[in-house]
CSV table of C-alpha atoms in Angstrom, one decimal:
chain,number,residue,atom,x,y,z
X,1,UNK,CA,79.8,77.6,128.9
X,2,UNK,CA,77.9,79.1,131.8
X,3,UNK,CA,73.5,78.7,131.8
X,4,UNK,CA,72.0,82.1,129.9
X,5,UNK,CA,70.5,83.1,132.6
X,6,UNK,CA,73.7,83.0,134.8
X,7,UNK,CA,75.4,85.2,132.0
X,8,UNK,CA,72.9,87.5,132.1
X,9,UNK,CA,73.0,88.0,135.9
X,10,UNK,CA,76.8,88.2,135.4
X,11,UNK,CA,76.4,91.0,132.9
X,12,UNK,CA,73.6,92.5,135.2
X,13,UNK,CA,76.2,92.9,137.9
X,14,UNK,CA,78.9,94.2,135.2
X,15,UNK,CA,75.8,97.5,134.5
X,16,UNK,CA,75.2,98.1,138.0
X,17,UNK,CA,78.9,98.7,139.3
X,18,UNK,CA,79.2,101.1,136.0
X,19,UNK,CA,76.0,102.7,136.5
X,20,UNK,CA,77.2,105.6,139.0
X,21,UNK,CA,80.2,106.5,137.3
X,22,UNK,CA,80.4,110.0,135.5
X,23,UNK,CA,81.7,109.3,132.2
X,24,UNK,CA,82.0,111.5,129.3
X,25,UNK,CA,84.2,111.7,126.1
X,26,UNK,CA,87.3,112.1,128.3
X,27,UNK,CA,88.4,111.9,132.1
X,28,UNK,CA,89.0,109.8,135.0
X,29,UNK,CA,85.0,108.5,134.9
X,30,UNK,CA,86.3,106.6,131.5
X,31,UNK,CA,89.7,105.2,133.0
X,32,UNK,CA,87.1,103.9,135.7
X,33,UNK,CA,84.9,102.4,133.4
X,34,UNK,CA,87.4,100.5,130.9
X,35,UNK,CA,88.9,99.7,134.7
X,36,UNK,CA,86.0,97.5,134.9
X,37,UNK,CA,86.0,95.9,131.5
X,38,UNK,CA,89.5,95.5,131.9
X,39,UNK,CA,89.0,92.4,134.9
X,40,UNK,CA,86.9,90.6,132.6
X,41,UNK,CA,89.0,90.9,129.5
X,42,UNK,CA,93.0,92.2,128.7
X,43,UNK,CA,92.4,95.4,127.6
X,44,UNK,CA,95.5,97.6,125.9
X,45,UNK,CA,94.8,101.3,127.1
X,46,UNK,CA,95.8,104.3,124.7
X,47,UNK,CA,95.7,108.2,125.4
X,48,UNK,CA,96.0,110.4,122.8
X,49,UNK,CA,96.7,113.7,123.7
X,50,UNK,CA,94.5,117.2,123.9
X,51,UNK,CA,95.2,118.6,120.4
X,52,UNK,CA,96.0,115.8,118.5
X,53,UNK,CA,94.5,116.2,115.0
X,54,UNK,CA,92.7,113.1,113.9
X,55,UNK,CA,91.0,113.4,111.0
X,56,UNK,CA,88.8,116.6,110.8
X,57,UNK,CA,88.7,116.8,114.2
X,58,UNK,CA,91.0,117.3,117.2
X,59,UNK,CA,91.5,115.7,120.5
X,60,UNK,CA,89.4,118.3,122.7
X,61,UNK,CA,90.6,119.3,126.6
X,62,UNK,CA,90.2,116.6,129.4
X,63,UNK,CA,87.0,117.2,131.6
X,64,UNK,CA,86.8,115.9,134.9
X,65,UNK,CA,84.1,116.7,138.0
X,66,UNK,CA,84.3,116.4,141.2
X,67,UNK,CA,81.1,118.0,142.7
X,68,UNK,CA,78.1,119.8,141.5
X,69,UNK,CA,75.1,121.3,143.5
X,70,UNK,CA,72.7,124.0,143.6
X,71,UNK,CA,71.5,124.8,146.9
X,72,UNK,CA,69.0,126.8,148.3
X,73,UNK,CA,69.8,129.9,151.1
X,74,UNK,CA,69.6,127.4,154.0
X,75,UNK,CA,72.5,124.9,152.1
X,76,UNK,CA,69.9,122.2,151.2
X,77,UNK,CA,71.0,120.5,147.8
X,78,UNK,CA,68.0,121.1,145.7
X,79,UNK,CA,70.1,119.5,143.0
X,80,UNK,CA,73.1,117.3,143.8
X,81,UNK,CA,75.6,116.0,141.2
X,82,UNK,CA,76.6,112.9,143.9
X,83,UNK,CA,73.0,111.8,143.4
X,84,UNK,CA,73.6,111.2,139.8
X,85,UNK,CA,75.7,112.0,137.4
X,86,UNK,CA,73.1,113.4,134.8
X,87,UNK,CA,72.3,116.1,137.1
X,88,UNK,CA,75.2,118.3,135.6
X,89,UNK,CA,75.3,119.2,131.5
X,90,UNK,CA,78.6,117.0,130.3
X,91,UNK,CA,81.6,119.1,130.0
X,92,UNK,CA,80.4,122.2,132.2
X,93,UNK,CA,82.5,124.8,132.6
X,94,UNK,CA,83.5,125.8,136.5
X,95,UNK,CA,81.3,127.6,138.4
X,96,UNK,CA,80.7,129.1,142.0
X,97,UNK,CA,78.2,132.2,142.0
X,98,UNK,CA,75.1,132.8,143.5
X,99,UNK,CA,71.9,134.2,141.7
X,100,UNK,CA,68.5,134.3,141.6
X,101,UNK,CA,66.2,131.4,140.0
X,102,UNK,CA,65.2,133.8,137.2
X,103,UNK,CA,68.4,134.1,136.3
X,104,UNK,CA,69.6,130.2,137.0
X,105,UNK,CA,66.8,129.3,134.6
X,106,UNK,CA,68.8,129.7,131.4
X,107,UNK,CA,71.1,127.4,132.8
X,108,UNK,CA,68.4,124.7,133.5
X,109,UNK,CA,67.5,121.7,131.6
X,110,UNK,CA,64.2,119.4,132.3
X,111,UNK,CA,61.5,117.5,130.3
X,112,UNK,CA,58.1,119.0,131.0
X,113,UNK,CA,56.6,116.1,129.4
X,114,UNK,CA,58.2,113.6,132.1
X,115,UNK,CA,58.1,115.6,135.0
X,116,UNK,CA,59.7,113.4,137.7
X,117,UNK,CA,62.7,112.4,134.5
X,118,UNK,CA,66.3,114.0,134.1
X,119,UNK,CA,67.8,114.8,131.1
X,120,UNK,CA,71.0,114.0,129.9
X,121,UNK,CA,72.2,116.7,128.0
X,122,UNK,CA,75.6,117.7,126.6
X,123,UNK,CA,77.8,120.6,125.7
X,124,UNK,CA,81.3,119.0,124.5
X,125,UNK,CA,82.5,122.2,122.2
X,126,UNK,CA,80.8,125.2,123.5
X,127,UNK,CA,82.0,125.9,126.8
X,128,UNK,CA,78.9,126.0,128.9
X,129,UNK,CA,77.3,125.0,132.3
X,130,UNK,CA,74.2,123.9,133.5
X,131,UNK,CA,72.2,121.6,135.6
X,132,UNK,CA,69.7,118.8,134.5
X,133,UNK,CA,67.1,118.0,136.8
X,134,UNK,CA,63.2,116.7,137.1
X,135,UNK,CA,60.6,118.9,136.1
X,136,UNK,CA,58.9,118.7,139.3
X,137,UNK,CA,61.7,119.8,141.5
X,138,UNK,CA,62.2,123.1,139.2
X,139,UNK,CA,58.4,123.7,139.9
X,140,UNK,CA,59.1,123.5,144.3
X,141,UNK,CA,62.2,125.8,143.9
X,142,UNK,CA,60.9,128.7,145.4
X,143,UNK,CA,62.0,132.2,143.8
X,144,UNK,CA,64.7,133.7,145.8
X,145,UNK,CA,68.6,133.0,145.7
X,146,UNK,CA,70.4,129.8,145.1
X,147,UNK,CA,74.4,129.1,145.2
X,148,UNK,CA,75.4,127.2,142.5
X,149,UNK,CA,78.6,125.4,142.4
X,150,UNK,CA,80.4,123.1,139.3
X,151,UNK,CA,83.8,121.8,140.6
X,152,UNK,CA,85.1,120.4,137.4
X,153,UNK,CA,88.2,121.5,135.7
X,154,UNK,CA,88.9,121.7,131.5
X,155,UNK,CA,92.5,121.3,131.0
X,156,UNK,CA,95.0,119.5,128.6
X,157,UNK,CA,95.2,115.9,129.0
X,158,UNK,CA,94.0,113.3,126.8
X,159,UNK,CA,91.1,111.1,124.8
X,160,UNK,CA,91.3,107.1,126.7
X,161,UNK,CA,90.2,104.4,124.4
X,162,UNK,CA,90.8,101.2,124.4
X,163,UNK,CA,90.8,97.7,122.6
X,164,UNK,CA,91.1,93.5,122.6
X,165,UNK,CA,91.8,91.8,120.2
X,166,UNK,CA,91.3,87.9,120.0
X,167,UNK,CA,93.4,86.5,117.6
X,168,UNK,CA,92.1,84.3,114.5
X,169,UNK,CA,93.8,81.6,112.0
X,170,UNK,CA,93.7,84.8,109.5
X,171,UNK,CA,94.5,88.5,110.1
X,172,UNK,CA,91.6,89.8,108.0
X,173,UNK,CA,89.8,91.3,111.4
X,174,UNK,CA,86.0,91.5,112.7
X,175,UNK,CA,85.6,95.0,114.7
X,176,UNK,CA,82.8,94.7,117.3
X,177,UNK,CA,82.7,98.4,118.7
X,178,UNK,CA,80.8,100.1,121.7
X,179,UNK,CA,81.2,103.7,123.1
X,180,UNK,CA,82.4,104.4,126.7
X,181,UNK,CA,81.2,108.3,127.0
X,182,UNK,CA,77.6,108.2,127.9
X,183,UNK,CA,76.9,109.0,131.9
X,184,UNK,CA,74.4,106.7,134.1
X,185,UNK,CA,72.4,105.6,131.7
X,186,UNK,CA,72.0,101.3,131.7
X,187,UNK,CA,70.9,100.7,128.0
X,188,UNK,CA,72.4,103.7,126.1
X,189,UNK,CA,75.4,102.1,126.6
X,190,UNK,CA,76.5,99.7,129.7
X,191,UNK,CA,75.2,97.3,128.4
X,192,UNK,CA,76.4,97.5,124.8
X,193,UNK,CA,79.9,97.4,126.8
X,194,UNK,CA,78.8,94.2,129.0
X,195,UNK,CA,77.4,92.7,126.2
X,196,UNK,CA,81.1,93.1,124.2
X,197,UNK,CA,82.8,91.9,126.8
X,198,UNK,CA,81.0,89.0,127.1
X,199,UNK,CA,81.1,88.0,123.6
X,200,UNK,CA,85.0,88.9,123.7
X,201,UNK,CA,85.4,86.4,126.7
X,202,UNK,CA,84.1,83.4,124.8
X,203,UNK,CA,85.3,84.4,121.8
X,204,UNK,CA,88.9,84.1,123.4
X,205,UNK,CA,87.9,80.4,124.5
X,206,UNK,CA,87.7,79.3,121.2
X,207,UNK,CA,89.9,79.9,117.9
X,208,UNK,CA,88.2,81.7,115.7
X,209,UNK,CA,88.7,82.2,111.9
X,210,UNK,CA,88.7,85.8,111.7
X,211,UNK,CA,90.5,87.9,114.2
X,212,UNK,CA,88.3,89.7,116.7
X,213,UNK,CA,88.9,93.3,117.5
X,214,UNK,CA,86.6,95.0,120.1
X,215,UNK,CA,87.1,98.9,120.5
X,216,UNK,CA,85.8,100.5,123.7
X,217,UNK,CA,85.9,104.3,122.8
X,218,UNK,CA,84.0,107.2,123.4
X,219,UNK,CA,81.6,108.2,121.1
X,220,UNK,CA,81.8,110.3,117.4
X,221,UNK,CA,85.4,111.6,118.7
X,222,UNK,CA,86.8,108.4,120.1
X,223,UNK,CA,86.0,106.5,116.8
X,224,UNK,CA,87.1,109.0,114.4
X,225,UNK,CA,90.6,108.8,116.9
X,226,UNK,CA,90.3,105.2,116.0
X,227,UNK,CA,90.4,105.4,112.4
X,228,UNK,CA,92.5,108.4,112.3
X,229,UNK,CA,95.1,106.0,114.1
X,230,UNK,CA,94.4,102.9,111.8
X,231,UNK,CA,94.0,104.3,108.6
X,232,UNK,CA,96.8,102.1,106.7
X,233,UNK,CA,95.6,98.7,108.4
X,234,UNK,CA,91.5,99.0,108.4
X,235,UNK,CA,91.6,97.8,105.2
X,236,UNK,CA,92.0,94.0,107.1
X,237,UNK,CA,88.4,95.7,108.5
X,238,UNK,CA,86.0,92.7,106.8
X,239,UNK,CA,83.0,92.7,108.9
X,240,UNK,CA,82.2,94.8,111.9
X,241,UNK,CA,79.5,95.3,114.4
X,242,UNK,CA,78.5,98.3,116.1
X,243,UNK,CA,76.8,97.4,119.6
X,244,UNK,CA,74.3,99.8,121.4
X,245,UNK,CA,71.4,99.5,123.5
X,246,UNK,CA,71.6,96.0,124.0
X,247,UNK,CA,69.8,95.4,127.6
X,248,UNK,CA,65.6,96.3,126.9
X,249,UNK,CA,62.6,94.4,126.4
X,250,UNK,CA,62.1,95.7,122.7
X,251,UNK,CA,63.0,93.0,119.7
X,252,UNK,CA,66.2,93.3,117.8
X,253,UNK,CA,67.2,96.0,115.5
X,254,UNK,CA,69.6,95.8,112.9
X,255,UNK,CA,71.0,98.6,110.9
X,256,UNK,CA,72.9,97.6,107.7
X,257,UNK,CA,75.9,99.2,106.6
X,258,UNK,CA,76.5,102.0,104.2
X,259,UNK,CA,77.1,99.3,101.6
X,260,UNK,CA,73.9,97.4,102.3
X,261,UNK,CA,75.5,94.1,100.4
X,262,UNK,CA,78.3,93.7,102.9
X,263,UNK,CA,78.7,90.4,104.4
X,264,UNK,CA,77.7,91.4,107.5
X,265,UNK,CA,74.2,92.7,106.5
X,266,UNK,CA,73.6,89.4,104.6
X,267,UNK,CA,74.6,87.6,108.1
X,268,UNK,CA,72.4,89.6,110.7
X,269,UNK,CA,69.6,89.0,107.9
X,270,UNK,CA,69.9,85.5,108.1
X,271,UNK,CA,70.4,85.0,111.5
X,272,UNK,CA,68.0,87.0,113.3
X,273,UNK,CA,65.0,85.6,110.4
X,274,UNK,CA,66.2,82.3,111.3
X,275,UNK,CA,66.2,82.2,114.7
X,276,UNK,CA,62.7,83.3,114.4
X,277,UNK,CA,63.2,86.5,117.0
X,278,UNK,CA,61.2,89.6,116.8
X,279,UNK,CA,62.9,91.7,114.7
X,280,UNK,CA,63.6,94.5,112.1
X,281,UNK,CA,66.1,95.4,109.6
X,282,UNK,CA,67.1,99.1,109.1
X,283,UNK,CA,68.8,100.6,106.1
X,284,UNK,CA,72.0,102.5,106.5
X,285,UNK,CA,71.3,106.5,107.5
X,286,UNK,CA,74.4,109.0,108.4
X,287,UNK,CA,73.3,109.0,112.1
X,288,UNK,CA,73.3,107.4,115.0
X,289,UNK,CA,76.1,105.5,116.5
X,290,UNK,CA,80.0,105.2,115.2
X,291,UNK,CA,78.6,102.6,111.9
X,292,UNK,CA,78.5,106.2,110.5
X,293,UNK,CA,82.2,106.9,111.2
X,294,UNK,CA,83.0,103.2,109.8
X,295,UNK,CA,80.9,103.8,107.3
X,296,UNK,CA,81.9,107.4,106.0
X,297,UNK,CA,82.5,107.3,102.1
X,298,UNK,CA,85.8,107.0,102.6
X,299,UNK,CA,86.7,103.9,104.7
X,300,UNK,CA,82.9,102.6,103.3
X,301,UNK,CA,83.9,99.7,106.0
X,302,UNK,CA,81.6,97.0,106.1
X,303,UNK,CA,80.1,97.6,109.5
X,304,UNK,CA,76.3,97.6,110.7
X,305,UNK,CA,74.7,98.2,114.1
X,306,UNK,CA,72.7,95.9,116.8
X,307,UNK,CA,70.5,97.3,118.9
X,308,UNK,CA,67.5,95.9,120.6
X,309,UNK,CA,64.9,99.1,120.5
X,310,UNK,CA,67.0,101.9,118.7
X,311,UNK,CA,68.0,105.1,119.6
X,312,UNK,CA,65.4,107.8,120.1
X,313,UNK,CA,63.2,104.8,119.4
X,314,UNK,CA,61.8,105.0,123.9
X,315,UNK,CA,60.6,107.4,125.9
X,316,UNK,CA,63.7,106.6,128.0
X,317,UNK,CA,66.1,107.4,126.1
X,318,UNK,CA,68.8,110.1,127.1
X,319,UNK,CA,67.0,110.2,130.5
X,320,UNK,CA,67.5,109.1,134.0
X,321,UNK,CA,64.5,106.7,133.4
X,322,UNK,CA,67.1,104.4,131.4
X,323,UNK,CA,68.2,103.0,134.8
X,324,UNK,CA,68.9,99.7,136.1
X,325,UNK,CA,65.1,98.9,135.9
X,326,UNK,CA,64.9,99.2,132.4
X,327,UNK,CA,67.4,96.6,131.6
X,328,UNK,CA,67.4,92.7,132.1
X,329,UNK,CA,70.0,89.8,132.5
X,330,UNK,CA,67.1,88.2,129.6
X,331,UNK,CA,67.8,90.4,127.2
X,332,UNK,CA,71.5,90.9,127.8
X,333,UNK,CA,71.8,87.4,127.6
X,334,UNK,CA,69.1,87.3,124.0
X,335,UNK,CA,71.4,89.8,122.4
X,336,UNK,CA,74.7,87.9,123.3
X,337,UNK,CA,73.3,85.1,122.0
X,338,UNK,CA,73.1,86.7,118.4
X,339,UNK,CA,76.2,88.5,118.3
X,340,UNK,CA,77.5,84.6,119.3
X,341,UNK,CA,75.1,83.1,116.4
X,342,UNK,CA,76.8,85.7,113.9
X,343,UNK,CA,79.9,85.2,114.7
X,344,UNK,CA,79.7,81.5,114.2
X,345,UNK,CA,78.2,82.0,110.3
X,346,UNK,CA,80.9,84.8,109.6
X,347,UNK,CA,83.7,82.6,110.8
X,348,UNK,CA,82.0,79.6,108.7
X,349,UNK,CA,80.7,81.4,105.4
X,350,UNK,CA,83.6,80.4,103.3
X,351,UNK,CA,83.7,79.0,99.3
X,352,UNK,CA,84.6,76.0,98.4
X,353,UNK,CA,84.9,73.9,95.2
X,354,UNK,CA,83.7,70.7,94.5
X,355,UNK,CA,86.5,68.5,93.6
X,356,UNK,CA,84.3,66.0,92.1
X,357,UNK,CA,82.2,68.0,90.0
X,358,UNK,CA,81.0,65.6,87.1
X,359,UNK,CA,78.0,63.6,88.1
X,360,UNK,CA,77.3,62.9,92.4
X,361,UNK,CA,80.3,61.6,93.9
X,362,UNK,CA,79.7,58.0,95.7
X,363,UNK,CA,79.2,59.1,99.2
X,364,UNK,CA,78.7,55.3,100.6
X,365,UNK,CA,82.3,54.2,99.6
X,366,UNK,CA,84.1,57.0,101.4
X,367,UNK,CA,81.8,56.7,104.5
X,368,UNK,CA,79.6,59.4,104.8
X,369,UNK,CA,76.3,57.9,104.1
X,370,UNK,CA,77.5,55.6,107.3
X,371,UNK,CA,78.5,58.4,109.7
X,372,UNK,CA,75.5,59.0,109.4
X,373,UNK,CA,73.3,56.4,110.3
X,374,UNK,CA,71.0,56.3,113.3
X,375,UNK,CA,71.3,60.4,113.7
X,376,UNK,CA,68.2,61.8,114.1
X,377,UNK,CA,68.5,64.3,111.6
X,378,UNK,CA,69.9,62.1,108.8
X,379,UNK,CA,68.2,62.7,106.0
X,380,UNK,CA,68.7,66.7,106.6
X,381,UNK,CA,72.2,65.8,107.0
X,382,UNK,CA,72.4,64.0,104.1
X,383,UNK,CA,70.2,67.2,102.1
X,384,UNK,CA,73.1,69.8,103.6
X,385,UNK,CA,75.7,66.9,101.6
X,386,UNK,CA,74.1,67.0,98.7
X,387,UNK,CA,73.5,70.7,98.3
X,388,UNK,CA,77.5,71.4,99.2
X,389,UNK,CA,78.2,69.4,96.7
X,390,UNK,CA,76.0,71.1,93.9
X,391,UNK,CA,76.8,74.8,94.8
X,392,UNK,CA,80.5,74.3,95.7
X,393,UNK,CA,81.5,75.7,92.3
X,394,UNK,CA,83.7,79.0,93.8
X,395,UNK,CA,81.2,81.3,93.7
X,396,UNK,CA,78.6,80.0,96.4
X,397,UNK,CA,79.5,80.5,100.0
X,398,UNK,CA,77.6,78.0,102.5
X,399,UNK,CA,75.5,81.1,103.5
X,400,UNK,CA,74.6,81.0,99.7
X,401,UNK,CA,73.6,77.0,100.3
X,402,UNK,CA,71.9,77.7,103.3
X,403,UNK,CA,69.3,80.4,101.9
X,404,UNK,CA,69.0,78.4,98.8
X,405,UNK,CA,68.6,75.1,100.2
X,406,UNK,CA,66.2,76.6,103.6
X,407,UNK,CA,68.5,74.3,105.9
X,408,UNK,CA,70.0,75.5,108.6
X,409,UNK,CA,73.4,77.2,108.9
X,410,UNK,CA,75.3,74.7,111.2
X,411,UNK,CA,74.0,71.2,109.3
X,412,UNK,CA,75.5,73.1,105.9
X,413,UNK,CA,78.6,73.7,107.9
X,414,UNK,CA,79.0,70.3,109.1
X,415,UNK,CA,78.1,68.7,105.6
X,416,UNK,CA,80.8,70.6,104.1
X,417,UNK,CA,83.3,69.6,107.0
X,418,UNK,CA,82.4,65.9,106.6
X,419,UNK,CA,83.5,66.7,102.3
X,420,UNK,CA,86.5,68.5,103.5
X,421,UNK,CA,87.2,65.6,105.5
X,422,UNK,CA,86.5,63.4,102.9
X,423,UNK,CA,88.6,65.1,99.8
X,424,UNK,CA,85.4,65.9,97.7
X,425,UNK,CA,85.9,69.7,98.5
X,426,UNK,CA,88.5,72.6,98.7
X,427,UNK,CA,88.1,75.8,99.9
């Protein structure tokens, strides 16, 4: 496995060839994007077409842009869609007029309190148009005439999501899901996506218990198109991960599922207090990312979210100051590392019975007192054996040992593989 910090840079360089591209919940700006994830990873593509019901909702029109400006009476860009994708509200409408700046002004969108900051701003089911920019160059515009033009087009097409799936030694699956529809903005969520790839890519080195399903889709719409097309196989759904803002400075956030008790919540718990991070855990609200489509009432999935500093939770956030400054290969590579440390107890948490149950089994005669001579960590070792043995009765799992017994994770693990080994426990 590559150094941390080289996986970081290699994620850093994953953000900055996404960063320009406009993306939104449809169009060619998403192809591009899961274009990208797609030579680090196999990725099976799906489009589901423009007025496909999926649930409540339906498959909107396909929006793509190719240019955006408003200019002033000499042809100067004041505002300039190639500069950045922000600059134009998602899903505008076409437009080539010309008018004055009184009128343009409805049209506008800026953050007074950030002057020299763009907005990102959104209008996915009204049709609309309008132009984000900073504060500061609405208050140079001079009053007077300006062309502006959108050169986008709304039509019939379809909704691209898109998935990979690492197979397990069981079909029950583990979802990790990010959304693909959110314009240049580094945190909010390349490099949720980087950060999923990652994980997918060493996940696929190994074989893991559980089978690993990662779901690049955009946001709200592109998950309800997900379960819309699962609906008869999520119940395999056992654990599942939503991944977001994974690349600032801020500690870890964990938001638990709707359930609160679901495996998953008790691993993030354990994990991030054990590893001693900076950290918080969140209970489950109805908004934020897609945990709240995995989590409506009636798939009630087991699914939580990761974030480092949460949504709305940075003065960044939904602006053009979440850029590639405000991210880091560091914490990329921190928040991998988690989602890797999770993965390991989910895969391991598993019941076993102690087949041996009257009295402590002699460990000496079958060898397992001797395996462990001269370690270093023998008598925890030897603890971890001991407490298998007692709480293997069907109804404790090793995370159950773990917490009880304040070892650590992976010397309960390997106790209970050296029993396994040795006959003294089933599963």
């Amino acid at each position: 496995m590559a150094p941390v910090t080289e996986i970081g840079e290699e994620m850093y360089a994953m953000v900055e060839r996404m960063y320009p591209l406009c993306r939104s919940i449809t169009g060619d700006g998403v192809r591009a994007t899961l274009d990208i994830v797609g030579e680090y990873i196999p990725l099976q593509r799906h489009e589901v077409p423009t007025g496909t019901q999926v649930l409540d909702w339906t498959v909107p029109q396909e929006w793509n842009i190719r240019d955006a400006y408003i200019a002033d009476t000499a042809g100067n860009r004041v505002v300039d869609f190639a500069a950045s994708s922000l600059h134009v509200l998602g899903y505008s409408v076409p437009v080539a007029e010309t008018m004055p700046l009184a009128e343009l002004r409805e049209h506008l969108h800026t953050l007074p309190d950030h002057p020299a900051w763009v907005p990102y701003r959104t209008s996915y089911y009204k049709p609309e148009w309008g132009f984000c920019l900073a504060q500061e160059t609405l208050d140079a515009m001079p009053d007077g005439d300006y062309e502006v033009r959108v050169d986008s087009t709304l039509a019939d097409g379809h909704l691209t999501y898109a998935e990979h799936v690492v197979p397990g030694q069981v079909q029950d699956e583990v979802i990790v899901s990010c959304h693909v529809c959110h314009p240049s903005l580094a945190n909010d969520n390349l490099a949720g996506i980087a950060v999923a790839t990652f994980l997918a890519r060493e996940l696929a080195r190994q074989t893991p218990y559980y089978t690993y399903r990662f779901i690049f889709a955009p946001g709200t719409i592109g998950a309800i198109t997900w379960l819309a097309r699962n609906a008869e196989r999520v119940e395999r759904v056992k654990h599942g991960l939503v991944l977001a803002c994974a690349g600032d400075s801020g500690g870890l956030t964990y938001k638990q599922s709707r359930r609160g008790d679901a495996e998953i919540d008790r691993v993030m718990r354990y994990v991030l207090a054990a590893s001693e991070r900076p950290h918080q855990v969140k209970e489950f609200t109805p908004y934020g990312y897609d945990e709240r489509q995995y989590c409506s009432p009636g798939f009630n999935l087991g699914v939580g979210s990761l974030t480092r500093t949460p949504y709305a939770g940075y003065p960044e956030y939904h602006t053009s100051a979440d850029n590639l400054d405000f991210v880091s290969p560091e914490a990329m590579a921190d928040t991998l590392a988690v989602c890797r440390e999770a993965s390991a107890v989910l895969d391991r948490n598993r019941q076993y019975v102690n087949l041996s149950p009257y009295g402590e089994p002699q460990l000496g005669r079958r060898g397992l007192y001797d395996a462990l001579g001269g370690r270093s960590d023998t008598k925890q070792a030897q603890m971890a054996m001991l407490w298998v043995l007692n709480l293997s009765d069907g109804e404790h799992s090793l995370l159950d040992v773990a917490e009880r017994s304040g070892l650590p994770f992976g010397a309960v693990a390997s106790a209970a593989d050296a029993l396994h080994g040795a006959g003294l426990i089933k599963t």
